[in-house]
Amino acid sequence: MSARRTYSAITARQMGLVGCTHCTKVWPKGTERCGRCGQKLDSRDRRSLSRVWAWWSIGLMAYVPANLYPMLVTKTFLGTQEATIVGGAVDLALHGDYIVALVILFASVAIPLSKFVAIGFLALSVQNNWRGSGLRRMQLYELVEFIGRWSMIDVFVVAIMVALVQLSVVVTIQPGPAALAFALSVVFTMLSAISFDSRMIWDSVADLETARGVDPGSAPRADDVQVPAARGPLTPPDAVPAPPTKTPAE
Amino acid sequence: MLQVVALGLAVLFLLVGALFLPFLKISVRGISNTSSIFDAALAFSGPELGWLSVGVMAMIVGIPLARVGLILYALAPLLYDVPLLRGARTAFRWAENLRPWSMAEVFILGVGVALVKIVDLAHVDIGPAFWMFVALVVITLLQDTYMCRWSIWRELDRAPEPGARREVAK
């Protein structure tokens, strides 16, 4: 980024408060549960990263058999045919269904792989205080969270095919072991993404700014916010009287 | 608020209907097979894959149904200005927590992909349940966009507590 922005926003944590991650109501620090929605409150979840990595690694583990074992077993009177995820997409492409093949490759290869990379990158960047735009990382996180469930599409395709194509001798389709592995992999990566505490992104940004010596002056302190009058002489003189003169006229 | 509750009711009826009516039917040379959503969810049989059936069933039917139920439970009292039901806020929180796991719309896209795969193989008839399910997905998406979490939380905050009925009567 060309222009280095300074993040002068004040966080709930700096004001001795804790925000509910679910309904966003803020409570005094130390409150155990949100009094409104009952969500457990935690200013920063220390164990968040361990959970992210735990889910991430079993997700990755499940992803390997998901690609090696067959997803669909097609039995016709000519014989039995087994297709893996990539194999099935290649078959479709050979039949000329490029768009569907692309959808499948995208949903079951591109999305899961990029999800692993994205979650790993986010966790590493927070752990090691990598420099980088906090906004971009937040957007990446939201994208990963949004897109995760769409990987499940391949499992549903298998389910429908298996339920539908049961035509005694002509053709039957059976699910392969990869279906379970793939479903588990998707579920685990979704859990991994959910475990990530996105507030850590902004903490790492704030840490960097402090380390560089940019922030301390520009970040409003708690007292500044509570007593704005203390900075009276610094505010432009015409900015404050303007609103009162307008309101009676209207 | 009214929209959310109305759409929730619509989802409830559509979902129950869609479960039992035929979903898709294929036929090749006289042999045909009809499948409902139940069949699709229960397609994974056998010792290991059985769990997958449970999961798929939950994701396309159970969780959407549970979410609608929880939302109705939490929000319907607001419409009539009566005190909240016990645990209404917890119910709404769970409805929100379950949102990523409700995958009816993913399922519909999966049906589309499966249809394209099968069309070469056999003749496919689309049953009434399919259209009901499509309508249901559209309504759910509408509901999720109409529903403003923050204003609902504010409403839930203002609404009288479960035990407040007696005080009002006085």
Short mmCIF file of C-alpha atoms in Angstrom, two decimals:
data_model
loop_
_atom_site.label_atom_id
_atom_site.label_comp_id
_atom_site.label_asym_id
_atom_site.label_seq_id
_atom_site.Cartn_x
_atom_site.Cartn_y
_atom_site.Cartn_z
CA MET A 1 0.00 0.00 0.00
CA SER A 2 1.32 3.41 -0.90
CA ALA A 3 -0.23 5.51 1.82
CA ARG A 4 0.39 4.14 5.30
CA ARG A 5 -2.74 4.65 7.24
CA THR A 6 -2.54 4.89 10.96
CA TYR A 7 -5.23 3.02 12.79
CA SER A 8 -6.33 5.50 15.37
CA ALA A 9 -9.49 3.65 16.33
CA ILE A 10 -9.87 2.91 19.99
CA THR A 11 -10.63 -0.67 20.90
CA ALA A 12 -12.99 -1.88 23.57
CA ARG A 13 -10.03 -3.59 25.20
CA GLN A 14 -8.20 -0.27 25.65
CA MET A 15 -11.24 1.16 27.39
CA GLY A 16 -11.45 -1.76 29.77
CA LEU A 17 -14.44 -3.26 28.06
CA VAL A 18 -15.13 -6.49 26.32
CA GLY A 19 -17.35 -6.78 23.27
CA CYS A 20 -19.62 -9.71 22.61
CA THR A 21 -18.54 -11.41 19.39
CA HIS A 22 -22.08 -12.47 18.76
CA CYS A 23 -24.43 -9.57 19.37
CA THR A 24 -21.69 -6.87 19.68
CA LYS A 25 -22.91 -5.47 23.00
CA VAL A 26 -20.04 -4.31 25.20
CA TRP A 27 -19.56 -5.20 28.82
CA PRO A 28 -17.05 -4.27 31.53
CA LYS A 29 -13.89 -6.32 31.34
CA GLY A 30 -14.12 -9.53 33.30
CA THR A 31 -17.76 -10.25 32.53
CA GLU A 32 -18.07 -13.97 31.96
CA ARG A 33 -21.12 -14.17 29.71
CA CYS A 34 -22.94 -11.66 27.60
CA GLY A 35 -25.99 -10.60 29.57
CA ARG A 36 -28.01 -10.17 26.41
CA CYS A 37 -27.37 -13.22 24.28
CA GLY A 38 -25.52 -15.51 26.66
CA GLN A 39 -22.40 -15.90 24.50
CA LYS A 40 -19.21 -16.58 26.43
CA LEU A 41 -17.13 -13.42 26.55
CA ASP A 42 -13.41 -13.33 26.06
CA SER A 43 -11.55 -10.15 25.28
CA ARG A 44 -8.97 -12.06 23.27
CA ASP A 45 -9.17 -15.78 22.98
CA ARG A 46 -5.69 -16.99 23.83
CA ARG A 47 -6.34 -20.54 22.72
CA SER A 48 -7.92 -19.48 19.47
CA LEU A 49 -4.78 -20.13 17.45
CA SER A 50 -4.23 -23.62 18.85
CA ARG A 51 -7.76 -24.55 17.90
CA VAL A 52 -7.32 -23.05 14.45
CA TRP A 53 -4.21 -25.13 13.86
CA ALA A 54 -5.75 -28.29 15.30
CA TRP A 55 -8.79 -28.15 13.05
CA TRP A 56 -6.62 -27.03 10.17
CA SER A 57 -4.33 -30.05 10.40
CA ILE A 58 -7.06 -32.67 10.66
CA GLY A 59 -8.83 -30.92 7.82
CA LEU A 60 -5.69 -31.29 5.74
CA MET A 61 -5.31 -34.91 6.84
CA ALA A 62 -8.84 -35.70 5.73
CA TYR A 63 -8.29 -33.92 2.45
CA VAL A 64 -5.60 -36.39 1.33
CA PRO A 65 -7.77 -39.56 1.28
CA ALA A 66 -10.59 -37.45 -0.12
CA ASN A 67 -8.55 -37.06 -3.27
CA LEU A 68 -6.93 -40.49 -3.42
CA TYR A 69 -10.00 -42.68 -2.92
CA PRO A 70 -12.89 -42.86 -5.35
CA MET A 71 -15.83 -40.59 -4.78
CA LEU A 72 -18.29 -42.41 -7.03
CA VAL A 73 -18.42 -46.06 -8.01
CA THR A 74 -20.51 -46.57 -11.14
CA LYS A 75 -21.66 -50.10 -11.89
CA THR A 76 -23.01 -50.79 -15.35
CA PHE A 77 -23.44 -54.06 -17.19
CA LEU A 78 -20.12 -53.30 -18.84
CA GLY A 79 -18.27 -53.26 -15.57
CA THR A 80 -17.41 -51.11 -12.58
CA GLN A 81 -15.91 -47.70 -12.88
CA GLU A 82 -14.41 -45.69 -10.04
CA ALA A 83 -13.94 -41.97 -10.21
CA THR A 84 -12.04 -39.69 -7.89
CA ILE A 85 -12.89 -36.00 -7.57
CA VAL A 86 -10.39 -34.83 -10.15
CA GLY A 87 -11.01 -37.89 -12.33
CA GLY A 88 -14.74 -37.18 -12.38
CA ALA A 89 -14.17 -33.58 -13.39
CA VAL A 90 -11.77 -34.66 -16.16
CA ASP A 91 -14.39 -37.13 -17.43
CA LEU A 92 -16.97 -34.36 -17.53
CA ALA A 93 -14.60 -32.09 -19.42
CA LEU A 94 -13.91 -34.87 -21.94
CA HIS A 95 -17.65 -35.17 -22.49
CA GLY A 96 -17.72 -31.48 -23.29
CA ASP A 97 -19.32 -30.20 -20.10
CA TYR A 98 -16.58 -27.69 -19.44
CA ILE A 99 -18.66 -25.42 -17.25
CA VAL A 100 -19.77 -28.14 -14.86
CA ALA A 101 -16.26 -29.56 -14.78
CA LEU A 102 -15.01 -26.11 -13.88
CA VAL A 103 -17.62 -25.70 -11.13
CA ILE A 104 -16.58 -29.03 -9.61
CA LEU A 105 -12.87 -28.35 -9.88
CA PHE A 106 -13.44 -24.93 -8.40
CA ALA A 107 -15.63 -26.11 -5.52
CA SER A 108 -13.72 -29.22 -4.56
CA VAL A 109 -10.12 -28.46 -5.47
CA ALA A 110 -9.52 -24.74 -5.78
CA ILE A 111 -11.65 -23.61 -2.84
CA PRO A 112 -10.44 -26.18 -0.29
CA LEU A 113 -6.80 -25.69 -1.22
CA SER A 114 -6.99 -21.92 -1.15
CA LYS A 115 -8.85 -22.15 2.14
CA PHE A 116 -6.00 -24.10 3.68
CA VAL A 117 -3.54 -21.52 2.36
CA ALA A 118 -5.68 -18.58 3.49
CA ILE A 119 -6.32 -19.82 7.03
CA GLY A 120 -2.68 -20.83 7.41
CA PHE A 121 -1.58 -17.42 6.19
CA LEU A 122 -3.93 -15.58 8.56
CA ALA A 123 -2.82 -17.62 11.56
CA LEU A 124 0.86 -17.23 10.72
CA SER A 125 0.52 -13.53 10.06
CA VAL A 126 -1.04 -13.02 13.47
CA GLN A 127 1.46 -15.24 15.25
CA ASN A 128 4.50 -13.60 13.70
CA ASN A 129 3.16 -10.06 13.46
CA TRP A 130 3.68 -9.91 9.75
CA ARG A 131 3.20 -6.48 8.29
CA GLY A 132 0.37 -6.11 5.85
CA SER A 133 -2.97 -4.47 5.46
CA GLY A 134 -5.32 -5.35 8.26
CA LEU A 135 -8.26 -4.54 6.05
CA ARG A 136 -7.15 -6.99 3.36
CA ARG A 137 -6.68 -9.73 5.91
CA MET A 138 -10.07 -9.05 7.42
CA GLN A 139 -11.64 -9.28 3.97
CA LEU A 140 -9.75 -12.50 3.32
CA TYR A 141 -11.05 -13.91 6.58
CA GLU A 142 -14.63 -12.99 5.77
CA LEU A 143 -14.29 -14.50 2.32
CA VAL A 144 -12.97 -17.77 3.79
CA GLU A 145 -15.80 -17.86 6.29
CA PHE A 146 -18.40 -17.20 3.63
CA ILE A 147 -17.09 -19.57 1.00
CA GLY A 148 -16.35 -22.55 3.23
CA ARG A 149 -19.77 -24.14 3.10
CA TRP A 150 -19.92 -24.14 -0.69
CA SER A 151 -17.28 -26.87 -0.82
CA MET A 152 -19.93 -29.22 0.48
CA ILE A 153 -21.52 -29.18 -2.97
CA ASP A 154 -19.56 -32.24 -4.12
CA VAL A 155 -20.87 -34.34 -1.25
CA PHE A 156 -24.43 -33.34 -2.12
CA VAL A 157 -23.86 -34.17 -5.78
CA VAL A 158 -22.75 -37.65 -4.74
CA ALA A 159 -25.77 -38.03 -2.48
CA ILE A 160 -28.22 -37.10 -5.22
CA MET A 161 -26.52 -39.26 -7.84
CA VAL A 162 -26.50 -42.25 -5.52
CA ALA A 163 -30.12 -41.83 -4.53
CA LEU A 164 -31.32 -41.27 -8.05
CA VAL A 165 -29.27 -43.58 -10.21
CA GLN A 166 -30.41 -46.95 -8.93
CA LEU A 167 -31.65 -48.62 -12.11
CA SER A 168 -31.18 -52.29 -11.24
CA VAL A 169 -29.10 -53.86 -14.00
CA VAL A 170 -28.56 -50.90 -16.27
CA VAL A 171 -26.61 -48.63 -14.00
CA THR A 172 -26.20 -48.07 -10.29
CA ILE A 173 -23.99 -45.60 -8.53
CA GLN A 174 -22.47 -46.21 -5.11
CA PRO A 175 -20.66 -43.69 -2.93
CA GLY A 176 -16.94 -44.16 -2.38
CA PRO A 177 -14.97 -43.69 0.81
CA ALA A 178 -13.74 -40.31 -0.40
CA ALA A 179 -17.19 -38.82 0.17
CA LEU A 180 -16.87 -39.17 3.92
CA ALA A 181 -13.27 -37.93 3.96
CA PHE A 182 -14.19 -34.94 1.87
CA ALA A 183 -17.19 -34.03 3.99
CA LEU A 184 -15.04 -34.24 7.12
CA SER A 185 -12.36 -32.11 5.54
CA VAL A 186 -14.90 -29.40 4.71
CA VAL A 187 -16.39 -29.50 8.21
CA PHE A 188 -12.96 -29.31 9.84
CA THR A 189 -11.84 -26.34 7.78
CA MET A 190 -15.10 -24.57 8.56
CA LEU A 191 -14.48 -25.17 12.26
CA SER A 192 -10.93 -23.93 11.83
CA ALA A 193 -12.15 -20.71 10.24
CA ILE A 194 -14.78 -20.21 12.94
CA SER A 195 -12.18 -20.70 15.69
CA PHE A 196 -10.06 -17.86 14.38
CA ASP A 197 -10.46 -14.73 16.48
CA SER A 198 -10.43 -12.02 13.84
CA ARG A 199 -9.70 -9.32 16.42
CA MET A 200 -6.15 -10.62 16.54
CA ILE A 201 -5.62 -9.24 13.04
CA TRP A 202 -6.14 -5.71 14.34
CA ASP A 203 -4.07 -6.39 17.43
CA SER A 204 -1.13 -7.38 15.30
CA VAL A 205 -1.58 -4.26 13.19
CA ALA A 206 -1.71 -2.12 16.32
CA ASP A 207 1.39 -3.83 17.71
CA LEU A 208 3.27 -3.05 14.53
CA GLU A 209 2.27 0.60 14.62
CA THR A 210 3.35 0.90 18.22
CA ALA A 211 6.63 -0.80 17.46
CA ARG A 212 7.27 1.61 14.62
CA GLY A 213 6.46 4.52 16.88
CA VAL A 214 3.71 5.84 14.64
CA ASP A 215 0.76 5.13 16.78
CA PRO A 216 1.18 6.22 20.40
CA GLY A 217 0.67 9.90 19.62
CA SER A 218 -2.20 9.57 17.19
CA ALA A 219 -4.21 6.91 18.96
CA PRO A 220 -6.79 8.51 21.19
CA ARG A 221 -6.38 7.61 24.81
CA ALA A 222 -9.31 6.66 26.91
CA ASP A 223 -9.27 10.05 28.69
CA ASP A 224 -9.28 11.90 25.36
CA VAL A 225 -12.48 10.22 24.34
CA GLN A 226 -14.22 10.67 27.62
CA VAL A 227 -13.27 14.34 28.03
CA PRO A 228 -13.22 15.92 24.60
CA ALA A 229 -13.42 19.40 26.13
CA ALA A 230 -9.86 19.02 27.36
CA ARG A 231 -8.74 19.42 23.75
CA GLY A 232 -10.98 22.45 23.21
CA PRO A 233 -8.38 24.91 21.92
CA LEU A 234 -7.24 22.42 19.28
CA THR A 235 -10.60 22.12 17.57
CA PRO A 236 -11.33 24.56 14.73
CA PRO A 237 -13.30 27.46 16.25
CA ASP A 238 -16.01 27.53 13.57
CA ALA A 239 -16.64 23.80 13.56
CA VAL A 240 -18.34 23.71 16.91
CA PRO A 241 -20.73 26.73 16.76
CA ALA A 242 -21.96 25.85 13.26
CA PRO A 243 -24.58 23.22 14.16
CA PRO A 244 -26.42 25.32 16.80
CA THR A 245 -26.90 28.26 14.39
CA LYS A 246 -28.36 25.91 11.78
CA THR A 247 -30.88 24.09 13.92
CA PRO A 248 -33.04 27.03 15.05
CA ALA A 249 -33.31 28.30 11.47
CA GLU A 250 -34.79 25.00 10.30
CA MET B 1 -39.98 -8.29 12.11
CA LEU B 2 -43.28 -9.31 10.55
CA GLN B 3 -41.46 -10.23 7.35
CA VAL B 4 -39.02 -12.42 9.19
CA VAL B 5 -41.75 -14.32 10.99
CA ALA B 6 -43.89 -14.65 7.85
CA LEU B 7 -40.99 -15.91 5.77
CA GLY B 8 -40.10 -18.32 8.56
CA LEU B 9 -43.59 -19.81 8.49
CA ALA B 10 -43.41 -20.15 4.71
CA VAL B 11 -40.10 -21.99 5.00
CA LEU B 12 -41.57 -24.33 7.58
CA PHE B 13 -44.46 -25.38 5.32
CA LEU B 14 -42.34 -25.69 2.21
CA LEU B 15 -39.71 -27.76 3.96
CA VAL B 16 -42.17 -30.25 5.36
CA GLY B 17 -43.92 -30.54 2.01
CA ALA B 18 -40.70 -30.88 0.08
CA LEU B 19 -39.56 -33.72 2.30
CA PHE B 20 -42.29 -36.11 1.36
CA LEU B 21 -43.18 -35.28 -2.22
CA PRO B 22 -41.09 -36.81 -5.03
CA PHE B 23 -38.01 -34.74 -5.72
CA LEU B 24 -36.57 -36.11 -8.94
CA LYS B 25 -37.40 -39.04 -11.16
CA ILE B 26 -35.22 -40.64 -13.77
CA SER B 27 -36.06 -43.23 -16.35
CA VAL B 28 -34.09 -45.22 -18.90
CA ARG B 29 -35.74 -47.73 -21.20
CA GLY B 30 -38.74 -48.37 -19.04
CA ILE B 31 -36.87 -48.62 -15.78
CA SER B 32 -37.45 -45.66 -13.55
CA ASN B 33 -36.55 -44.53 -10.08
CA THR B 34 -38.08 -41.80 -8.01
CA SER B 35 -36.17 -40.16 -5.25
CA SER B 36 -37.20 -37.84 -2.47
CA ILE B 37 -34.95 -35.60 -0.42
CA PHE B 38 -34.98 -38.26 2.26
CA ASP B 39 -33.54 -40.77 -0.20
CA ALA B 40 -30.79 -38.35 -1.17
CA ALA B 41 -29.83 -37.76 2.42
CA LEU B 42 -29.93 -41.43 3.28
CA ALA B 43 -27.94 -42.41 0.19
CA PHE B 44 -24.82 -43.10 2.20
CA SER B 45 -25.44 -46.46 3.75
CA GLY B 46 -23.02 -48.83 5.38
CA PRO B 47 -21.01 -48.69 8.57
CA GLU B 48 -18.72 -45.74 7.87
CA LEU B 49 -20.84 -43.77 5.47
CA GLY B 50 -23.91 -43.95 7.67
CA TRP B 51 -22.62 -41.01 9.67
CA LEU B 52 -22.40 -39.03 6.50
CA SER B 53 -26.11 -39.63 5.97
CA VAL B 54 -26.82 -38.20 9.37
CA GLY B 55 -24.67 -35.18 8.60
CA VAL B 56 -26.19 -34.56 5.19
CA MET B 57 -29.68 -34.93 6.57
CA ALA B 58 -28.87 -32.42 9.29
CA MET B 59 -27.33 -29.93 6.92
CA ILE B 60 -30.08 -29.88 4.30
CA VAL B 61 -33.17 -30.47 6.47
CA GLY B 62 -32.49 -30.61 10.19
CA ILE B 63 -30.56 -27.40 10.69
CA PRO B 64 -32.68 -25.23 8.37
CA LEU B 65 -35.74 -26.54 10.18
CA ALA B 66 -34.17 -25.94 13.58
CA ARG B 67 -33.18 -22.40 12.62
CA VAL B 68 -36.69 -21.53 11.48
CA GLY B 69 -38.12 -23.00 14.66
CA LEU B 70 -35.71 -21.07 16.87
CA ILE B 71 -36.32 -17.80 15.03
CA LEU B 72 -40.08 -18.19 15.27
CA TYR B 73 -39.81 -19.07 18.93
CA ALA B 74 -37.73 -16.02 19.67
CA LEU B 75 -39.47 -13.45 17.52
CA ALA B 76 -43.15 -14.36 17.34
CA PRO B 77 -43.90 -12.94 20.84
CA LEU B 78 -42.46 -9.59 19.71
CA LEU B 79 -45.18 -9.31 17.09
CA TYR B 80 -47.95 -9.57 19.64
CA ASP B 81 -46.26 -7.45 22.28
CA VAL B 82 -46.39 -10.28 24.78
CA PRO B 83 -43.45 -11.12 27.05
CA LEU B 84 -40.68 -13.20 25.53
CA LEU B 85 -40.78 -16.94 25.85
CA ARG B 86 -38.26 -18.51 28.18
CA GLY B 87 -34.79 -18.59 26.63
CA ALA B 88 -35.83 -16.58 23.57
CA ARG B 89 -32.46 -14.82 23.41
CA THR B 90 -30.55 -18.06 23.65
CA ALA B 91 -32.76 -19.42 20.89
CA PHE B 92 -31.97 -16.50 18.62
CA ARG B 93 -28.26 -16.80 19.36
CA TRP B 94 -28.33 -20.45 18.37
CA ALA B 95 -30.25 -19.66 15.21
CA GLU B 96 -27.44 -17.29 14.29
CA ASN B 97 -24.69 -19.71 15.29
CA LEU B 98 -26.21 -22.42 13.12
CA ARG B 99 -26.34 -20.21 10.06
CA PRO B 100 -23.11 -21.46 8.41
CA TRP B 101 -24.22 -25.06 8.84
CA SER B 102 -27.53 -24.65 7.10
CA MET B 103 -26.70 -25.69 3.56
CA ALA B 104 -29.97 -25.91 1.68
CA GLU B 105 -28.78 -23.51 -1.00
CA VAL B 106 -25.57 -25.45 -1.47
CA PHE B 107 -27.69 -28.56 -1.86
CA ILE B 108 -29.73 -26.94 -4.64
CA LEU B 109 -26.59 -26.07 -6.57
CA GLY B 110 -25.46 -29.66 -6.03
CA VAL B 111 -28.74 -30.87 -7.55
CA GLY B 112 -28.03 -28.69 -10.56
CA VAL B 113 -24.58 -30.18 -11.03
CA ALA B 114 -25.90 -33.72 -10.54
CA LEU B 115 -28.64 -33.10 -13.12
CA VAL B 116 -26.12 -32.04 -15.72
CA LYS B 117 -24.14 -35.18 -15.01
CA ILE B 118 -27.18 -37.43 -15.31
CA VAL B 119 -28.97 -35.84 -18.24
CA ASP B 120 -26.81 -37.70 -20.79
CA LEU B 121 -27.43 -40.94 -18.98
CA ALA B 122 -31.17 -40.91 -18.51
CA HIS B 123 -34.35 -38.92 -18.80
CA VAL B 124 -34.95 -36.79 -15.72
CA ASP B 125 -38.32 -35.55 -14.49
CA ILE B 126 -38.38 -32.80 -11.94
CA GLY B 127 -40.93 -33.35 -9.20
CA PRO B 128 -42.94 -30.78 -7.21
CA ALA B 129 -40.61 -31.09 -4.23
CA PHE B 130 -37.77 -29.73 -6.32
CA TRP B 131 -39.62 -26.49 -7.00
CA MET B 132 -40.70 -26.26 -3.39
CA PHE B 133 -37.12 -26.61 -2.32
CA VAL B 134 -35.98 -23.93 -4.76
CA ALA B 135 -38.65 -21.56 -3.44
CA LEU B 136 -37.54 -22.39 0.07
CA VAL B 137 -33.94 -21.50 -0.67
CA VAL B 138 -34.97 -18.19 -2.22
CA ILE B 139 -37.13 -17.40 0.81
CA THR B 140 -34.36 -18.32 3.22
CA LEU B 141 -31.94 -16.04 1.41
CA LEU B 142 -34.53 -13.24 1.49
CA GLN B 143 -35.08 -13.83 5.17
CA ASP B 144 -31.39 -13.66 5.92
CA THR B 145 -31.03 -10.39 4.05
CA TYR B 146 -34.18 -8.81 5.51
CA MET B 147 -33.22 -9.80 9.00
CA CYS B 148 -31.09 -7.16 10.64
CA ARG B 149 -29.36 -8.83 13.55
CA TRP B 150 -28.65 -5.60 15.35
CA SER B 151 -32.21 -4.29 15.31
CA ILE B 152 -33.51 -7.69 16.37
CA TRP B 153 -31.13 -7.70 19.31
CA ARG B 154 -32.34 -4.23 20.22
CA GLU B 155 -35.94 -5.38 20.05
CA LEU B 156 -35.16 -8.41 22.14
CA ASP B 157 -33.50 -6.13 24.66
CA ARG B 158 -36.57 -3.91 24.95
CA ALA B 159 -39.07 -6.73 25.11
CA PRO B 160 -40.36 -7.66 28.56
CA GLU B 161 -38.74 -10.59 30.33
CA PRO B 162 -40.44 -14.01 30.46
CA GLY B 163 -41.64 -13.46 34.01
CA ALA B 164 -42.99 -9.97 33.37
CA ARG B 165 -46.51 -11.09 32.57
CA ARG B 166 -47.78 -10.79 36.12
CA GLU B 167 -46.42 -7.29 36.54
CA VAL B 168 -48.22 -6.18 33.41
CA ALA B 169 -51.45 -7.66 34.71
CA LYS B 170 -51.23 -5.57 37.87
#
